[in-house]
Amino acid sequence: MNFFGYRGGHLFVEKVSIASIAESVGTPFFCYSSSSLEHQYLELKHALDPMGVRICYAVKANSNQAVIKTFANLGSGADIVSKGELIRALDAGITPDKIVFSGVGKTRDEIRHALEVGVGQFNIESPSELELISNIAQELKKTATVALRVNPDVDAQTHDKISTGRKADKFGIDIDLAPALYTQAAQMPGINMVGLALHIGSQLTSLTPFRDAFERIAILVQDLRAAGASVKRLDLGGGLGVTYTTENPPDIEDYAQTIRSTVSSLKVELTVEPGRFLVANAGILVARVLFIKNTPVQRFVIVDGAMNDFIRPTLYNAVHDVLTEKKDANCKLSSAQVVGPVCETGDILAKAANLPPIEPGALIAIASAGAYGAVMGSTYNTRLPTLEVMVREAMTAVIRPRPTYEDILSLDQLPNWL
Ligand code: LLP
């Protein structure tokens, strides 16, 4: 279901025109559809509820408080990877017992804080991390609930930079080494070993790697149990892909069926950690055309949004659709490169968009920018952080205002010798 579409030739989000938002808040800005977020969550919940699978939203995909709260209100838990994300999740109303603390490099301070607030589960990724958690838990006279993240050596068949389950990747404990560490962990003071976790990568468009990984971890559960260990929980990670342009990601019911056929008979409490699936297609990045520059080889559409606002095309060569605010079915489309003002050749939002004739002052939107958009933004070139808006039917709310230049400069301090 698409909550972005044209009415009378103009781009709308739900019942609000993009042009009217741009008029009131300026450009560039991210715009999220609240109904779309809700729709995605409920679709996933509907497919997974019969198996009792808990959804822990991977906050890293979009950590605006309004987005986290939208999911919290629907009953979601959270997958977090830092103290900052933990603070966000709690502040948005997610109770600690529904929070999973993932990540390969947790600091002493982060572990201490997570134990103090009582997070529901730590997914650990190395023997030294396990030891540190055990020590801090003892200091605090607490027990840490722990799952061991396994590296199942499965290629997720996605972009190299977002593949996490291959033997050579930094994530998880090698599946062959997992049984020994699990048994050892189960005896450590301050540790309550409850199960296993995995996450093999992001933007998976085939179920095969999921199935391979789930089958491998199911065997591991059986082996551990045969050796006398207790395995009560299984965290299957995130990774479900979405359609950006022509991708054909798995149907959500088929994803659920893959879970059913591989691990549901193990009688474990199941969790998933989706990020992108819940938010990617619920957001767009709106920018205004500054100039058109025609060169002998290219039509450049120079806009006021840039790689600091949205880095996916630069970082992963990601291809996102470009929508024009005005749509006229009679206009001829031709190739254009949509670029920003940042002083790097890689500052490209769309390498080969198919656009109608377009003039300075017009608005364009980068589609499917709700996941890993605003959260990966920076102030490179001393550009201001991107404003964010959420729309619900006819209501519009700024959910992150644009800071001022004074705000940005106030973060710096001069040394006393200058
Ligand atoms: N769980 C863990 C442990 C993760 O590391 C991630 C994402 C997720 C869950 C959520 O994965 P998702 O359902 O969103 O695929 N910046 C990249 C994506 C990085 C993903 C990092 N980990 C991009 O823009 O494609």
mmCIF file of C-alpha atoms in Angstrom, residues 23-326:
data_model
loop_
_atom_site.group_PDB
_atom_site.id
_atom_site.type_symbol
_atom_site.label_atom_id
_atom_site.label_comp_id
_atom_site.label_asym_id
_atom_site.label_seq_id
_atom_site.Cartn_x
_atom_site.Cartn_y
_atom_site.Cartn_z
ATOM 1 C CA GLU A 23 6.065 26.089 1.711
ATOM 2 C CA SER A 24 5.782 26.049 5.492
ATOM 3 C CA VAL A 25 8.999 24.287 6.596
ATOM 4 C CA GLY A 26 11.432 24.918 3.754
ATOM 5 C CA THR A 27 13.613 22.351 2.009
ATOM 6 C CA PRO A 28 15.194 19.848 2.218
ATOM 7 C CA PHE A 29 13.094 17.741 4.581
ATOM 8 C CA PHE A 30 12.192 14.138 5.275
ATOM 9 C CA CYS A 31 8.495 13.404 5.276
ATOM 10 C CA TYR A 32 7.077 10.264 6.880
ATOM 11 C CA SER A 33 3.611 8.815 6.572
ATOM 12 C CA SER A 34 2.387 7.720 9.979
ATOM 13 C CA SER A 35 -0.268 5.455 8.438
ATOM 14 C CA SER A 36 2.376 3.764 6.334
ATOM 15 C CA LEU A 37 4.514 3.010 9.400
ATOM 16 C CA GLU A 38 1.480 1.572 11.097
ATOM 17 C CA HIS A 39 0.468 -0.421 8.035
ATOM 18 C CA GLN A 40 3.895 -2.054 7.759
ATOM 19 C CA TYR A 41 3.980 -2.932 11.439
ATOM 20 C CA LEU A 42 0.506 -4.438 11.412
ATOM 21 C CA GLU A 43 1.205 -6.437 8.254
ATOM 22 C CA LEU A 44 4.253 -7.999 9.882
ATOM 23 C CA LYS A 45 2.463 -8.535 13.172
ATOM 24 C CA HIS A 46 -0.413 -10.240 11.416
ATOM 25 C CA ALA A 47 1.968 -12.689 9.743
ATOM 26 C CA LEU A 48 4.033 -13.393 12.852
ATOM 27 C CA ASP A 49 1.478 -13.292 15.668
ATOM 28 C CA PRO A 50 0.228 -16.846 15.133
ATOM 29 C CA MET A 51 3.729 -18.075 16.036
ATOM 30 C CA GLY A 52 3.994 -15.664 18.957
ATOM 31 C CA VAL A 53 7.021 -13.929 17.421
ATOM 32 C CA ARG A 54 7.980 -10.693 19.180
ATOM 33 C CA ILE A 55 8.833 -7.698 16.997
ATOM 34 C CA CYS A 56 11.725 -5.579 18.253
ATOM 35 C CA TYR A 57 12.012 -2.583 15.916
ATOM 36 C CA ALA A 58 15.656 -1.974 14.931
ATOM 37 C CA VAL A 59 15.809 1.626 16.054
ATOM 38 C CA LYS A 60 18.926 2.362 13.975
ATOM 39 C CA ALA A 61 16.834 2.445 10.795
ATOM 40 C CA ASN A 62 15.034 5.595 11.909
ATOM 41 C CA SER A 63 15.421 6.740 15.475
ATOM 42 C CA ASN A 64 13.226 9.818 15.516
ATOM 43 C CA GLN A 65 11.229 9.714 18.761
ATOM 44 C CA ALA A 66 7.960 10.087 16.856
ATOM 45 C CA VAL A 67 8.779 7.021 14.762
ATOM 46 C CA ILE A 68 9.846 4.913 17.741
ATOM 47 C CA LYS A 69 6.731 5.994 19.639
ATOM 48 C CA THR A 70 4.505 5.037 16.714
ATOM 49 C CA PHE A 71 5.808 1.475 16.994
ATOM 50 C CA ALA A 72 5.857 1.515 20.802
ATOM 51 C CA ASN A 73 2.153 2.370 20.770
ATOM 52 C CA LEU A 74 1.539 -0.658 18.572
ATOM 53 C CA GLY A 75 3.289 -2.906 21.095
ATOM 54 C CA SER A 76 6.736 -3.126 19.536
ATOM 55 C CA GLY A 77 9.920 -3.808 21.436
ATOM 56 C CA ALA A 78 13.274 -2.393 20.328
ATOM 57 C CA ASP A 79 16.569 -3.651 19.034
ATOM 58 C CA ILE A 80 19.229 -1.157 20.070
ATOM 59 C CA VAL A 81 22.985 -0.895 19.537
ATOM 60 C CA SER A 82 24.065 1.980 21.761
ATOM 61 C CA LYS A 83 23.279 3.802 24.992
ATOM 62 C CA GLY A 84 21.814 6.589 22.881
ATOM 63 C CA GLU A 85 19.365 4.240 21.230
ATOM 64 C CA LEU A 86 18.533 2.728 24.620
ATOM 65 C CA ILE A 87 17.697 6.176 25.994
ATOM 66 C CA ARG A 88 15.573 6.857 22.918
ATOM 67 C CA ALA A 89 13.658 3.572 23.174
ATOM 68 C CA LEU A 90 12.898 4.029 26.866
ATOM 69 C CA ASP A 91 11.892 7.643 26.344
ATOM 70 C CA ALA A 92 9.480 6.589 23.590
ATOM 71 C CA GLY A 93 7.758 4.283 26.066
ATOM 72 C CA ILE A 94 9.248 0.890 25.263
ATOM 73 C CA THR A 95 9.640 -1.040 28.497
ATOM 74 C CA PRO A 96 13.148 -2.393 29.249
ATOM 75 C CA ASP A 97 12.023 -6.023 29.168
ATOM 76 C CA LYS A 98 11.174 -5.577 25.473
ATOM 77 C CA ILE A 99 14.617 -4.221 24.589
ATOM 78 C CA VAL A 100 17.384 -6.287 22.999
ATOM 79 C CA PHE A 101 20.877 -4.818 23.167
ATOM 80 C CA SER A 102 22.779 -5.897 20.047
ATOM 81 C CA GLY A 103 26.139 -4.745 18.733
ATOM 82 C CA VAL A 104 29.692 -5.947 18.448
ATOM 83 C CA GLY A 105 31.316 -3.214 20.552
ATOM 84 C CA LYS A 106 29.432 -2.322 23.717
ATOM 85 C CA THR A 107 31.349 -0.148 26.159
ATOM 86 C CA ARG A 108 31.589 -0.626 29.929
ATOM 87 C CA ASP A 109 29.398 2.435 30.449
ATOM 88 C CA GLU A 110 26.772 1.159 28.005
ATOM 89 C CA ILE A 111 26.655 -2.286 29.613
ATOM 90 C CA ARG A 112 26.390 -0.788 33.091
ATOM 91 C CA HIS A 113 23.565 1.510 32.041
ATOM 92 C CA ALA A 114 21.703 -1.308 30.284
ATOM 93 C CA LEU A 115 21.981 -3.522 33.364
ATOM 94 C CA GLU A 116 20.818 -0.717 35.621
ATOM 95 C CA VAL A 117 17.683 -0.087 33.588
ATOM 96 C CA GLY A 118 17.132 -3.836 33.159
ATOM 97 C CA VAL A 119 17.194 -4.490 29.403
ATOM 98 C CA GLY A 120 15.511 -7.728 28.436
ATOM 99 C CA GLN A 121 18.443 -9.270 26.604
ATOM 100 C CA PHE A 122 22.064 -8.707 25.639
ATOM 101 C CA ASN A 123 23.102 -10.299 22.363
ATOM 102 C CA ILE A 124 26.803 -10.927 22.874
ATOM 103 C CA GLU A 125 29.343 -11.314 20.122
ATOM 104 C CA SER A 126 32.689 -12.174 21.725
ATOM 105 C CA PRO A 127 34.164 -14.026 24.721
ATOM 106 C CA SER A 128 35.629 -10.785 26.064
ATOM 107 C CA GLU A 129 32.268 -9.050 25.914
ATOM 108 C CA LEU A 130 30.729 -11.938 27.831
ATOM 109 C CA GLU A 131 33.387 -11.670 30.508
ATOM 110 C CA LEU A 132 32.897 -7.924 30.824
ATOM 111 C CA ILE A 133 29.136 -8.285 31.182
ATOM 112 C CA SER A 134 29.625 -11.000 33.801
ATOM 113 C CA ASN A 135 31.995 -8.752 35.769
ATOM 114 C CA ILE A 136 29.774 -5.675 35.629
ATOM 115 C CA ALA A 137 26.690 -7.720 36.518
ATOM 116 C CA GLN A 138 28.473 -9.065 39.590
ATOM 117 C CA GLU A 139 29.593 -5.572 40.609
ATOM 118 C CA LEU A 140 26.002 -4.398 40.355
ATOM 119 C CA LYS A 141 24.647 -7.581 41.955
ATOM 120 C CA LYS A 142 22.449 -8.160 38.930
ATOM 121 C CA THR A 143 21.964 -10.954 36.441
ATOM 122 C CA ALA A 144 22.330 -10.237 32.733
ATOM 123 C CA THR A 145 20.003 -12.104 30.424
ATOM 124 C CA VAL A 146 22.171 -13.118 27.509
ATOM 125 C CA ALA A 147 21.841 -14.641 24.053
ATOM 126 C CA LEU A 148 24.824 -15.581 21.978
ATOM 127 C CA ARG A 149 24.859 -14.100 18.490
ATOM 128 C CA VAL A 150 26.024 -16.744 16.089
ATOM 129 C CA ASN A 151 27.771 -16.155 12.787
ATOM 130 C CA PRO A 152 26.228 -18.934 10.699
ATOM 131 C CA ASP A 153 28.492 -18.399 7.658
ATOM 132 C CA VAL A 154 25.657 -17.632 5.266
ATOM 133 C CA ASP A 155 25.978 -15.146 2.437
ATOM 134 C CA ALA A 156 22.892 -12.924 2.522
ATOM 135 C CA GLN A 157 23.330 -12.102 -1.189
ATOM 136 C CA THR A 158 23.016 -8.410 -0.577
ATOM 137 C CA HIS A 159 25.396 -5.443 -0.769
ATOM 138 C CA ASP A 160 28.852 -6.326 0.556
ATOM 139 C CA LYS A 161 28.801 -3.509 3.128
ATOM 140 C CA ILE A 162 25.593 -4.716 4.737
ATOM 141 C CA SER A 163 26.288 -8.468 4.759
ATOM 142 C CA THR A 164 26.947 -9.603 8.302
ATOM 143 C CA GLY A 165 26.709 -13.397 8.439
ATOM 144 C CA ARG A 166 29.727 -14.581 6.460
ATOM 145 C CA LYS A 167 32.613 -16.279 8.246
ATOM 146 C CA ALA A 168 34.974 -13.363 7.612
ATOM 147 C CA ASP A 169 32.545 -10.664 8.850
ATOM 148 C CA LYS A 170 33.161 -9.099 12.251
ATOM 149 C CA PHE A 171 29.776 -10.133 13.613
ATOM 150 C CA GLY A 172 28.752 -12.987 15.879
ATOM 151 C CA ILE A 173 30.519 -16.062 17.196
ATOM 152 C CA ASP A 174 31.614 -18.566 14.601
ATOM 153 C CA ILE A 175 28.965 -21.279 14.570
ATOM 154 C CA ASP A 176 31.580 -23.976 15.149
ATOM 155 C CA LEU A 177 32.861 -22.222 18.269
ATOM 156 C CA ALA A 178 29.396 -21.400 19.603
ATOM 157 C CA PRO A 179 28.661 -24.631 21.548
ATOM 158 C CA ALA A 180 31.798 -24.362 23.710
ATOM 159 C CA LEU A 181 31.217 -20.690 24.495
ATOM 160 C CA TYR A 182 27.519 -21.260 25.201
ATOM 161 C CA THR A 183 28.275 -24.009 27.707
ATOM 162 C CA GLN A 184 30.967 -21.900 29.328
ATOM 163 C CA ALA A 185 28.677 -18.854 29.482
ATOM 164 C CA ALA A 186 25.893 -20.834 31.110
ATOM 165 C CA GLN A 187 28.186 -21.352 34.092
ATOM 166 C CA MET A 188 29.416 -17.810 34.462
ATOM 167 C CA PRO A 189 28.341 -15.737 37.447
ATOM 168 C CA GLY A 190 25.966 -12.896 36.687
ATOM 169 C CA ILE A 191 24.933 -14.476 33.392
ATOM 170 C CA ASN A 192 21.614 -16.098 32.553
ATOM 171 C CA MET A 193 22.104 -17.745 29.152
ATOM 172 C CA VAL A 194 18.732 -17.865 27.444
ATOM 173 C CA GLY A 195 19.414 -18.569 23.814
ATOM 174 C CA LEU A 196 20.846 -17.662 20.447
ATOM 175 C CA ALA A 197 20.636 -14.771 18.016
ATOM 176 C CA LEU A 198 21.620 -14.125 14.429
ATOM 177 C CA HIS A 199 21.428 -11.366 11.861
ATOM 178 C CA ILE A 200 22.938 -12.155 8.486
ATOM 179 C CA GLY A 201 22.500 -8.850 6.685
ATOM 180 C CA SER A 202 20.160 -6.180 5.458
ATOM 181 C CA GLN A 203 17.994 -5.706 2.363
ATOM 182 C CA LEU A 204 17.648 -9.434 1.667
ATOM 183 C CA THR A 205 15.541 -10.051 -1.392
ATOM 184 C CA SER A 206 15.614 -13.837 -1.290
ATOM 185 C CA LEU A 207 14.368 -16.203 1.395
ATOM 186 C CA THR A 208 17.087 -18.757 0.707
ATOM 187 C CA PRO A 209 19.760 -17.182 2.958
ATOM 188 C CA PHE A 210 17.190 -16.761 5.734
ATOM 189 C CA ARG A 211 16.236 -20.423 5.391
ATOM 190 C CA ASP A 212 19.871 -21.575 5.365
ATOM 191 C CA ALA A 213 20.707 -19.529 8.443
ATOM 192 C CA PHE A 214 17.569 -20.557 10.351
ATOM 193 C CA GLU A 215 18.214 -24.235 9.539
ATOM 194 C CA ARG A 216 21.782 -23.965 10.789
ATOM 195 C CA ILE A 217 20.758 -22.322 14.018
ATOM 196 C CA ALA A 218 17.985 -24.878 14.538
ATOM 197 C CA ILE A 219 20.586 -27.654 14.405
ATOM 198 C CA LEU A 220 22.694 -25.726 16.894
ATOM 199 C CA VAL A 221 19.731 -25.448 19.274
ATOM 200 C CA GLN A 222 19.209 -29.200 19.076
ATOM 201 C CA ASP A 223 22.902 -29.912 19.612
ATOM 202 C CA LEU A 224 23.057 -27.604 22.613
ATOM 203 C CA ARG A 225 19.992 -29.179 24.128
ATOM 204 C CA ALA A 226 21.377 -32.667 23.504
ATOM 205 C CA ALA A 227 24.444 -31.570 25.456
ATOM 206 C CA GLY A 228 22.230 -30.533 28.354
ATOM 207 C CA ALA A 229 22.058 -26.768 27.772
ATOM 208 C CA SER A 230 18.856 -24.800 28.101
ATOM 209 C CA VAL A 231 17.876 -22.766 25.008
ATOM 210 C CA LYS A 232 14.700 -20.805 25.532
ATOM 211 C CA ARG A 233 14.958 -17.942 23.068
ATOM 212 C CA LEU A 234 15.902 -17.405 19.429
ATOM 213 C CA ASP A 235 16.381 -13.951 17.923
ATOM 214 C CA LEU A 236 16.222 -14.169 14.138
ATOM 215 C CA GLY A 237 17.487 -10.636 13.432
ATOM 216 C CA GLY A 238 16.197 -8.251 10.784
ATOM 217 C CA GLY A 239 17.109 -8.004 7.139
ATOM 218 C CA LEU A 240 13.858 -8.246 5.249
ATOM 219 C CA GLY A 241 14.270 -6.347 1.991
ATOM 220 C CA VAL A 242 11.962 -3.781 0.409
ATOM 221 C CA THR A 243 11.208 -2.565 -3.100
ATOM 222 C CA TYR A 244 13.202 0.542 -3.957
ATOM 223 C CA THR A 245 12.851 0.348 -7.735
ATOM 224 C CA THR A 246 12.657 -3.111 -9.296
ATOM 225 C CA GLU A 247 13.548 -5.377 -6.362
ATOM 226 C CA ASN A 248 11.156 -8.179 -5.652
ATOM 227 C CA PRO A 249 11.482 -8.912 -1.930
ATOM 228 C CA PRO A 250 9.851 -11.932 -0.323
ATOM 229 C CA ASP A 251 6.197 -11.827 0.509
ATOM 230 C CA ILE A 252 5.740 -11.356 4.226
ATOM 231 C CA GLU A 253 3.635 -14.510 4.545
ATOM 232 C CA ASP A 254 6.417 -16.497 2.863
ATOM 233 C CA TYR A 255 8.920 -15.013 5.309
ATOM 234 C CA ALA A 256 6.650 -16.151 8.145
ATOM 235 C CA GLN A 257 6.375 -19.571 6.543
ATOM 236 C CA THR A 258 10.185 -19.816 6.410
ATOM 237 C CA ILE A 259 10.287 -19.166 10.140
ATOM 238 C CA ARG A 260 7.498 -21.680 10.696
ATOM 239 C CA SER A 261 9.173 -24.444 8.729
ATOM 240 C CA THR A 262 12.649 -24.012 10.200
ATOM 241 C CA VAL A 263 12.460 -23.021 13.850
ATOM 242 C CA SER A 264 8.915 -22.908 15.154
ATOM 243 C CA SER A 265 8.919 -26.569 16.192
ATOM 244 C CA LEU A 266 11.838 -25.895 18.554
ATOM 245 C CA LYS A 267 9.476 -24.466 21.146
ATOM 246 C CA VAL A 268 11.538 -21.340 21.745
ATOM 247 C CA GLU A 269 10.427 -17.749 22.249
ATOM 248 C CA LEU A 270 11.044 -16.088 18.884
ATOM 249 C CA THR A 271 12.033 -12.484 18.178
ATOM 250 C CA VAL A 272 12.687 -10.585 14.953
ATOM 251 C CA GLU A 273 14.444 -7.215 14.602
ATOM 252 C CA PRO A 274 13.133 -5.528 11.456
ATOM 253 C CA GLY A 275 14.230 -2.018 10.614
ATOM 254 C CA ARG A 276 14.052 -1.219 6.926
ATOM 255 C CA PHE A 277 10.855 -3.188 6.284
ATOM 256 C CA LEU A 278 8.957 -1.012 8.750
ATOM 257 C CA VAL A 279 10.197 2.407 7.683
ATOM 258 C CA ALA A 280 11.889 2.541 4.255
ATOM 259 C CA ASN A 281 8.827 3.073 2.127
ATOM 260 C CA ALA A 282 7.131 5.266 4.708
ATOM 261 C CA GLY A 283 9.442 8.202 4.036
ATOM 262 C CA ILE A 284 10.664 10.492 1.276
ATOM 263 C CA LEU A 285 13.285 13.206 1.084
ATOM 264 C CA VAL A 286 11.961 16.403 -0.489
ATOM 265 C CA ALA A 287 14.343 18.901 -2.066
ATOM 266 C CA ARG A 288 14.025 21.966 -4.276
ATOM 267 C CA VAL A 289 15.708 22.381 -7.633
ATOM 268 C CA LEU A 290 18.329 25.122 -7.514
ATOM 269 C CA PHE A 291 19.715 24.999 -11.041
ATOM 270 C CA ILE A 292 19.628 22.968 -14.212
ATOM 271 C CA LYS A 293 22.987 22.487 -15.843
ATOM 272 C CA ASN A 294 23.163 20.902 -19.263
ATOM 273 C CA THR A 295 26.595 19.714 -20.299
ATOM 274 C CA PRO A 296 27.515 17.920 -23.530
ATOM 275 C CA VAL A 297 27.038 14.592 -21.747
ATOM 276 C CA GLN A 298 24.608 15.145 -18.904
ATOM 277 C CA ARG A 299 21.524 16.965 -17.669
ATOM 278 C CA PHE A 300 22.350 17.858 -14.063
ATOM 279 C CA VAL A 301 19.457 18.700 -11.788
ATOM 280 C CA ILE A 302 21.120 20.484 -8.872
ATOM 281 C CA VAL A 303 18.937 20.390 -5.770
ATOM 282 C CA ASP A 304 19.241 21.710 -2.214
ATOM 283 C CA GLY A 305 19.381 18.201 -0.693
ATOM 284 C CA ALA A 306 22.701 16.367 -0.703
ATOM 285 C CA MET A 307 24.744 13.388 0.419
ATOM 286 C CA ASN A 308 24.859 14.783 3.952
ATOM 287 C CA ASP A 309 21.046 14.528 4.056
ATOM 288 C CA PHE A 310 20.864 11.121 2.407
ATOM 289 C CA ILE A 311 24.010 9.083 1.906
ATOM 290 C CA ARG A 312 22.685 5.748 0.631
ATOM 291 C CA PRO A 313 23.294 6.464 -3.084
ATOM 292 C CA THR A 314 26.844 7.640 -2.356
ATOM 293 C CA LEU A 315 27.726 4.897 0.108
ATOM 294 C CA TYR A 316 26.068 1.837 -1.406
ATOM 295 C CA ASN A 317 25.348 2.990 -4.959
ATOM 296 C CA ALA A 318 21.743 2.619 -3.873
ATOM 297 C CA VAL A 319 19.163 3.469 -6.512
ATOM 298 C CA HIS A 320 16.064 5.332 -5.351
ATOM 299 C CA ASP A 321 13.195 6.543 -7.505
ATOM 300 C CA VAL A 322 12.930 10.288 -8.009
ATOM 301 C CA LEU A 323 9.443 11.785 -8.011
ATOM 302 C CA THR A 324 8.600 15.235 -9.241
ATOM 303 C CA GLU A 325 6.106 17.224 -7.202
ATOM 304 C CA LYS A 326 4.167 18.048 -10.368
#
